[in-house]
Amino acid sequence: MEHVIKGSTELNKMFAALQRTTAGLRRDFGEVENLQQSLRSARDFVHKAANRIEESILSDLLLVRPSAGILTPNMSRPGDGRDEFVLALSGAQNFVRGNPHFAISLALRSNDETKIALIYSPIDDRLYYAESGNGAYVFSAYHSTRISVSSLSDVSEITVGYNVSDGRPMVGDFRCTGCPALDLAWVASGKLDAYISDPLDYAEIAAGDLIIRESGGRIEMLADLVATNGRVEM
């Protein structure tokens, strides 16, 4: 297989599975934009579209590792007990409202460790990805560039992404984008200095966890999810 992005053959096969859904997903997004007069219709449509995304990608991925288990926000299927694909559509509510800020989050875990991670923004065709021990990258316009977290540490200068519901005070120049997977990718690439969220479905953050760690950042999943550049104390 000819490699499209810097990394292993398996990584490239996973990216190819994501790309094969792009045409249909973009078509679905165009349909959602036409359904904005009825949010109920838009939500129903996006729910069905998300199911098609899962089916399409997972059918391709099981050709890569047929015995792997599957974890998504909607289903869990045991496999051989060693390998597992973790998949989620992040920012689904943005998708519902015709907002292009959403992404597909995909990870391959082996023996309870994430080995490959991809976060793909299909509307602007931008991929954030990492392999364990090999750093983190962004791929766009047929070119891969290594990414790293920001170097800011002064709280008065930082930009923080939030996904919280308790009305707590927000620190720094804050953002609430509605797409946790891309927020994590933005911490990894220095667009955000930190990200704080209420607990999330693991399927939505598995890929971002590895990408942040491979880019030099830090992530903790306790009462809250807190991801930082490793220099900011939150």
Tab-separated table of C-alpha atoms in Angstrom:
chain	number	residue	atom	x	y	z
A	1	MET	CA	0.000	0.000	0.000
A	2	GLU	CA	1.298	3.457	-0.902
A	3	HIS	CA	1.421	5.612	2.219
A	4	VAL	CA	-0.605	8.815	2.036
A	5	ILE	CA	0.438	10.102	5.455
A	6	LYS	CA	3.619	9.697	7.476
A	7	GLY	CA	3.215	6.526	9.503
A	8	SER	CA	2.526	2.816	9.369
A	9	THR	CA	0.521	0.900	6.797
A	10	GLU	CA	-2.125	0.245	9.432
A	11	LEU	CA	-2.460	3.969	10.166
A	12	ASN	CA	-2.899	4.659	6.461
A	13	LYS	CA	-5.564	1.954	6.154
A	14	MET	CA	-7.492	3.538	9.016
A	15	PHE	CA	-7.258	6.955	7.348
A	16	ALA	CA	-8.436	5.440	4.065
A	17	ALA	CA	-11.482	4.054	5.884
A	18	LEU	CA	-12.260	7.564	7.145
A	19	GLN	CA	-11.772	9.121	3.721
A	20	ARG	CA	-14.145	6.660	2.077
A	21	THR	CA	-16.978	8.093	4.164
A	22	THR	CA	-16.183	11.697	3.233
A	23	ALA	CA	-18.283	12.056	0.082
A	24	GLY	CA	-21.400	10.710	1.771
A	25	LEU	CA	-20.788	12.695	4.930
A	26	ARG	CA	-20.383	15.949	3.023
A	27	ARG	CA	-23.576	15.188	1.131
A	28	ASP	CA	-25.343	14.531	4.445
A	29	PHE	CA	-24.028	17.830	5.788
A	30	GLY	CA	-25.484	19.654	2.796
A	31	GLU	CA	-28.839	18.017	3.483
A	32	VAL	CA	-28.731	19.076	7.142
A	33	GLU	CA	-28.178	22.687	6.098
A	34	ASN	CA	-31.477	22.442	4.195
A	35	LEU	CA	-33.335	21.051	7.233
A	36	GLN	CA	-32.708	23.926	9.637
A	37	GLN	CA	-36.392	24.950	9.737
A	38	SER	CA	-37.079	21.720	11.615
A	39	LEU	CA	-34.563	20.753	14.308
A	40	ARG	CA	-36.387	17.493	14.973
A	41	SER	CA	-35.995	16.474	11.340
A	42	ALA	CA	-32.346	17.557	11.413
A	43	ARG	CA	-31.648	15.540	14.578
A	44	ASP	CA	-33.290	12.438	13.142
A	45	PHE	CA	-31.333	12.833	9.935
A	46	VAL	CA	-27.997	13.284	11.744
A	47	HIS	CA	-28.689	10.265	13.966
A	48	LYS	CA	-29.199	8.113	10.879
A	49	ALA	CA	-26.143	9.654	9.209
A	50	ALA	CA	-23.998	8.899	12.282
A	51	ASN	CA	-25.127	5.277	12.186
A	52	ARG	CA	-24.176	5.055	8.504
A	53	ILE	CA	-20.763	6.544	9.304
A	54	GLU	CA	-20.174	3.912	11.973
A	55	GLU	CA	-21.267	1.055	9.720
A	56	SER	CA	-19.162	2.242	6.789
A	57	ILE	CA	-15.951	2.855	8.722
A	58	LEU	CA	-16.215	-0.220	10.922
A	59	SER	CA	-16.829	-2.552	7.998
A	60	ASP	CA	-13.563	-1.300	6.479
A	61	LEU	CA	-11.669	-1.458	9.774
A	62	LEU	CA	-12.632	-5.067	10.384
A	63	LEU	CA	-10.806	-5.890	7.166
A	64	VAL	CA	-7.695	-4.479	8.857
A	65	ARG	CA	-8.125	-6.460	12.095
A	66	PRO	CA	-11.074	-8.863	11.751
A	67	SER	CA	-10.938	-10.081	15.348
A	68	ALA	CA	-10.863	-6.633	16.966
A	69	GLY	CA	-13.561	-5.461	19.334
A	70	ILE	CA	-15.573	-2.297	18.728
A	71	LEU	CA	-16.492	0.557	21.074
A	72	THR	CA	-18.688	3.507	20.063
A	73	PRO	CA	-21.111	5.676	22.079
A	74	ASN	CA	-23.902	3.509	20.647
A	75	MET	CA	-22.488	0.007	20.850
A	76	SER	CA	-19.846	-2.261	22.327
A	77	ARG	CA	-18.825	-5.534	20.727
A	78	PRO	CA	-16.241	-7.832	22.266
A	79	GLY	CA	-13.456	-9.105	20.066
A	80	ASP	CA	-10.390	-11.164	20.758
A	81	GLY	CA	-9.709	-9.356	24.036
A	82	ARG	CA	-6.534	-7.810	22.653
A	83	ASP	CA	-7.453	-5.253	19.977
A	84	GLU	CA	-10.289	-2.726	19.914
A	85	PHE	CA	-11.387	0.046	17.546
A	86	VAL	CA	-12.847	3.076	19.331
A	87	LEU	CA	-14.979	5.370	17.169
A	88	ALA	CA	-17.170	8.439	17.724
A	89	LEU	CA	-18.719	11.350	15.862
A	90	SER	CA	-17.708	14.362	17.953
A	91	GLY	CA	-19.642	17.624	17.727
A	92	ALA	CA	-22.861	15.973	16.569
A	93	GLN	CA	-24.950	18.906	17.808
A	94	ASN	CA	-22.903	21.218	15.585
A	95	PHE	CA	-23.645	18.881	12.679
A	96	VAL	CA	-27.365	19.098	13.521
A	97	ARG	CA	-27.269	22.902	13.207
A	98	GLY	CA	-25.323	22.937	9.934
A	99	ASN	CA	-22.128	24.006	11.738
A	100	PRO	CA	-19.049	22.397	10.096
A	101	HIS	CA	-17.116	22.157	13.381
A	102	PHE	CA	-17.401	18.400	13.948
A	103	ALA	CA	-15.028	15.477	13.580
A	104	ILE	CA	-14.661	11.710	13.519
A	105	SER	CA	-12.502	10.366	16.346
A	106	LEU	CA	-10.910	6.949	15.766
A	107	ALA	CA	-8.411	4.993	17.855
A	108	LEU	CA	-6.910	1.518	17.787
A	109	ARG	CA	-6.163	0.072	21.194
A	110	SER	CA	-4.081	-3.049	21.789
A	111	ASN	CA	-3.709	-4.677	25.191
A	112	ASP	CA	-5.448	-1.684	26.825
A	113	GLU	CA	-3.080	0.889	25.297
A	114	THR	CA	-3.926	3.280	22.466
A	115	LYS	CA	-1.505	2.658	19.614
A	116	ILE	CA	-3.000	4.706	16.756
A	117	ALA	CA	-5.198	7.812	16.958
A	118	LEU	CA	-6.925	9.908	14.297
A	119	ILE	CA	-9.201	12.945	14.557
A	120	TYR	CA	-10.581	13.865	11.145
A	121	SER	CA	-12.431	17.080	10.331
A	122	PRO	CA	-14.200	16.086	7.104
A	123	ILE	CA	-15.524	19.454	5.938
A	124	ASP	CA	-12.091	21.132	5.847
A	125	ASP	CA	-10.325	17.793	5.143
A	126	ARG	CA	-7.858	18.109	8.023
A	127	LEU	CA	-6.482	15.144	9.965
A	128	TYR	CA	-4.734	15.136	13.343
A	129	TYR	CA	-3.031	11.838	14.098
A	130	ALA	CA	-0.453	10.016	16.191
A	131	GLU	CA	1.140	6.645	16.695
A	132	SER	CA	2.456	5.650	20.097
A	133	GLY	CA	6.092	6.697	20.440
A	134	ASN	CA	6.245	8.462	17.071
A	135	GLY	CA	4.932	11.969	17.769
A	136	ALA	CA	1.781	13.755	16.619
A	137	TYR	CA	1.022	15.298	13.222
A	138	VAL	CA	-1.518	17.246	11.220
A	139	PHE	CA	-2.214	16.332	7.594
A	140	SER	CA	-3.750	18.833	5.190
A	141	ALA	CA	-3.295	19.664	1.512
A	142	TYR	CA	-1.299	16.442	1.001
A	143	HIS	CA	1.337	17.399	3.542
A	144	SER	CA	2.081	16.144	7.078
A	145	THR	CA	3.520	18.518	9.686
A	146	ARG	CA	4.582	17.575	13.188
A	147	ILE	CA	2.631	19.365	15.913
A	148	SER	CA	3.396	20.279	19.500
A	149	VAL	CA	1.643	21.994	22.375
A	150	SER	CA	2.060	25.698	23.079
A	151	SER	CA	4.674	27.135	25.432
A	152	LEU	CA	2.436	29.630	27.265
A	153	SER	CA	2.213	29.416	31.053
A	154	ASP	CA	0.859	32.802	32.155
A	155	VAL	CA	-2.856	32.419	32.934
A	156	SER	CA	-3.497	35.958	31.708
A	157	GLU	CA	-2.274	34.986	28.214
A	158	ILE	CA	-3.774	31.551	27.654
A	159	THR	CA	-6.771	30.414	25.599
A	160	VAL	CA	-8.855	27.653	27.171
A	161	GLY	CA	-11.545	25.473	25.668
A	162	TYR	CA	-14.500	24.594	27.920
A	163	ASN	CA	-17.271	22.031	27.883
A	164	VAL	CA	-18.799	22.433	31.339
A	165	SER	CA	-22.336	22.774	32.670
A	166	ASP	CA	-21.944	23.960	36.261
A	167	GLY	CA	-21.413	27.689	35.769
A	168	ARG	CA	-17.884	27.681	37.170
A	169	PRO	CA	-15.630	30.705	36.526
A	170	MET	CA	-13.725	30.394	33.277
A	171	VAL	CA	-10.025	31.181	33.099
A	172	GLY	CA	-8.212	33.049	30.346
A	173	ASP	CA	-9.604	33.792	26.890
A	174	PHE	CA	-12.173	30.996	26.774
A	175	ARG	CA	-13.853	29.106	23.944
A	176	CYS	CA	-16.865	26.757	23.896
A	177	THR	CA	-16.804	25.099	20.465
A	178	GLY	CA	-19.033	22.047	20.967
A	179	CYS	CA	-16.562	19.534	19.530
A	180	PRO	CA	-14.412	17.898	22.242
A	181	ALA	CA	-12.325	15.827	19.821
A	182	LEU	CA	-11.206	18.906	17.888
A	183	ASP	CA	-10.647	20.840	21.122
A	184	LEU	CA	-8.209	18.124	22.210
A	185	ALA	CA	-6.508	18.238	18.810
A	186	TRP	CA	-6.234	22.018	19.158
A	187	VAL	CA	-4.489	21.660	22.522
A	188	ALA	CA	-2.088	19.218	20.879
A	189	SER	CA	-1.361	21.648	18.041
A	190	GLY	CA	-1.065	24.796	20.175
A	191	LYS	CA	-4.321	26.444	19.067
A	192	LEU	CA	-5.586	26.087	22.644
A	193	ASP	CA	-3.420	26.033	25.759
A	194	ALA	CA	-5.838	23.946	27.827
A	195	TYR	CA	-9.222	22.235	27.694
A	196	ILE	CA	-11.601	21.511	30.582
A	197	SER	CA	-14.693	19.359	30.228
A	198	ASP	CA	-17.362	17.535	32.156
A	199	PRO	CA	-16.885	13.753	31.895
A	200	LEU	CA	-17.232	12.521	28.307
A	201	ASP	CA	-17.863	9.183	26.648
A	202	TYR	CA	-14.472	7.502	26.348
A	203	ALA	CA	-15.077	6.840	22.648
A	204	GLU	CA	-14.987	10.596	22.046
A	205	ILE	CA	-11.629	11.192	23.759
A	206	ALA	CA	-9.565	8.040	23.206
A	207	ALA	CA	-7.843	9.420	20.097
A	208	GLY	CA	-7.300	12.884	21.578
A	209	ASP	CA	-5.666	11.358	24.650
A	210	LEU	CA	-2.828	9.843	22.604
A	211	ILE	CA	-2.457	12.834	20.278
A	212	ILE	CA	-2.037	15.207	23.230
A	213	ARG	CA	0.508	12.993	24.968
A	214	GLU	CA	2.493	12.526	21.744
A	215	SER	CA	2.555	16.302	21.211
A	216	GLY	CA	4.078	16.942	24.637
A	217	GLY	CA	0.885	17.772	26.536
A	218	ARG	CA	-0.776	16.352	29.605
A	219	ILE	CA	-4.265	14.926	30.045
A	220	GLU	CA	-6.113	13.724	33.144
A	221	MET	CA	-9.529	12.081	33.275
A	222	LEU	CA	-10.767	12.295	36.868
A	223	ALA	CA	-13.822	14.242	38.066
A	224	ASP	CA	-13.229	16.481	35.049
A	225	LEU	CA	-11.307	15.977	31.848
A	226	VAL	CA	-8.352	18.380	31.930
A	227	ALA	CA	-5.889	18.630	29.025
A	228	THR	CA	-3.067	21.166	29.052
A	229	ASN	CA	0.208	22.014	27.385
A	230	GLY	CA	1.936	20.767	30.539
A	231	ARG	CA	2.916	24.292	31.543
A	232	VAL	CA	-0.426	25.671	32.667
A	233	GLU	CA	-1.836	24.700	36.067
A	234	MET	CA	-5.636	24.376	35.882
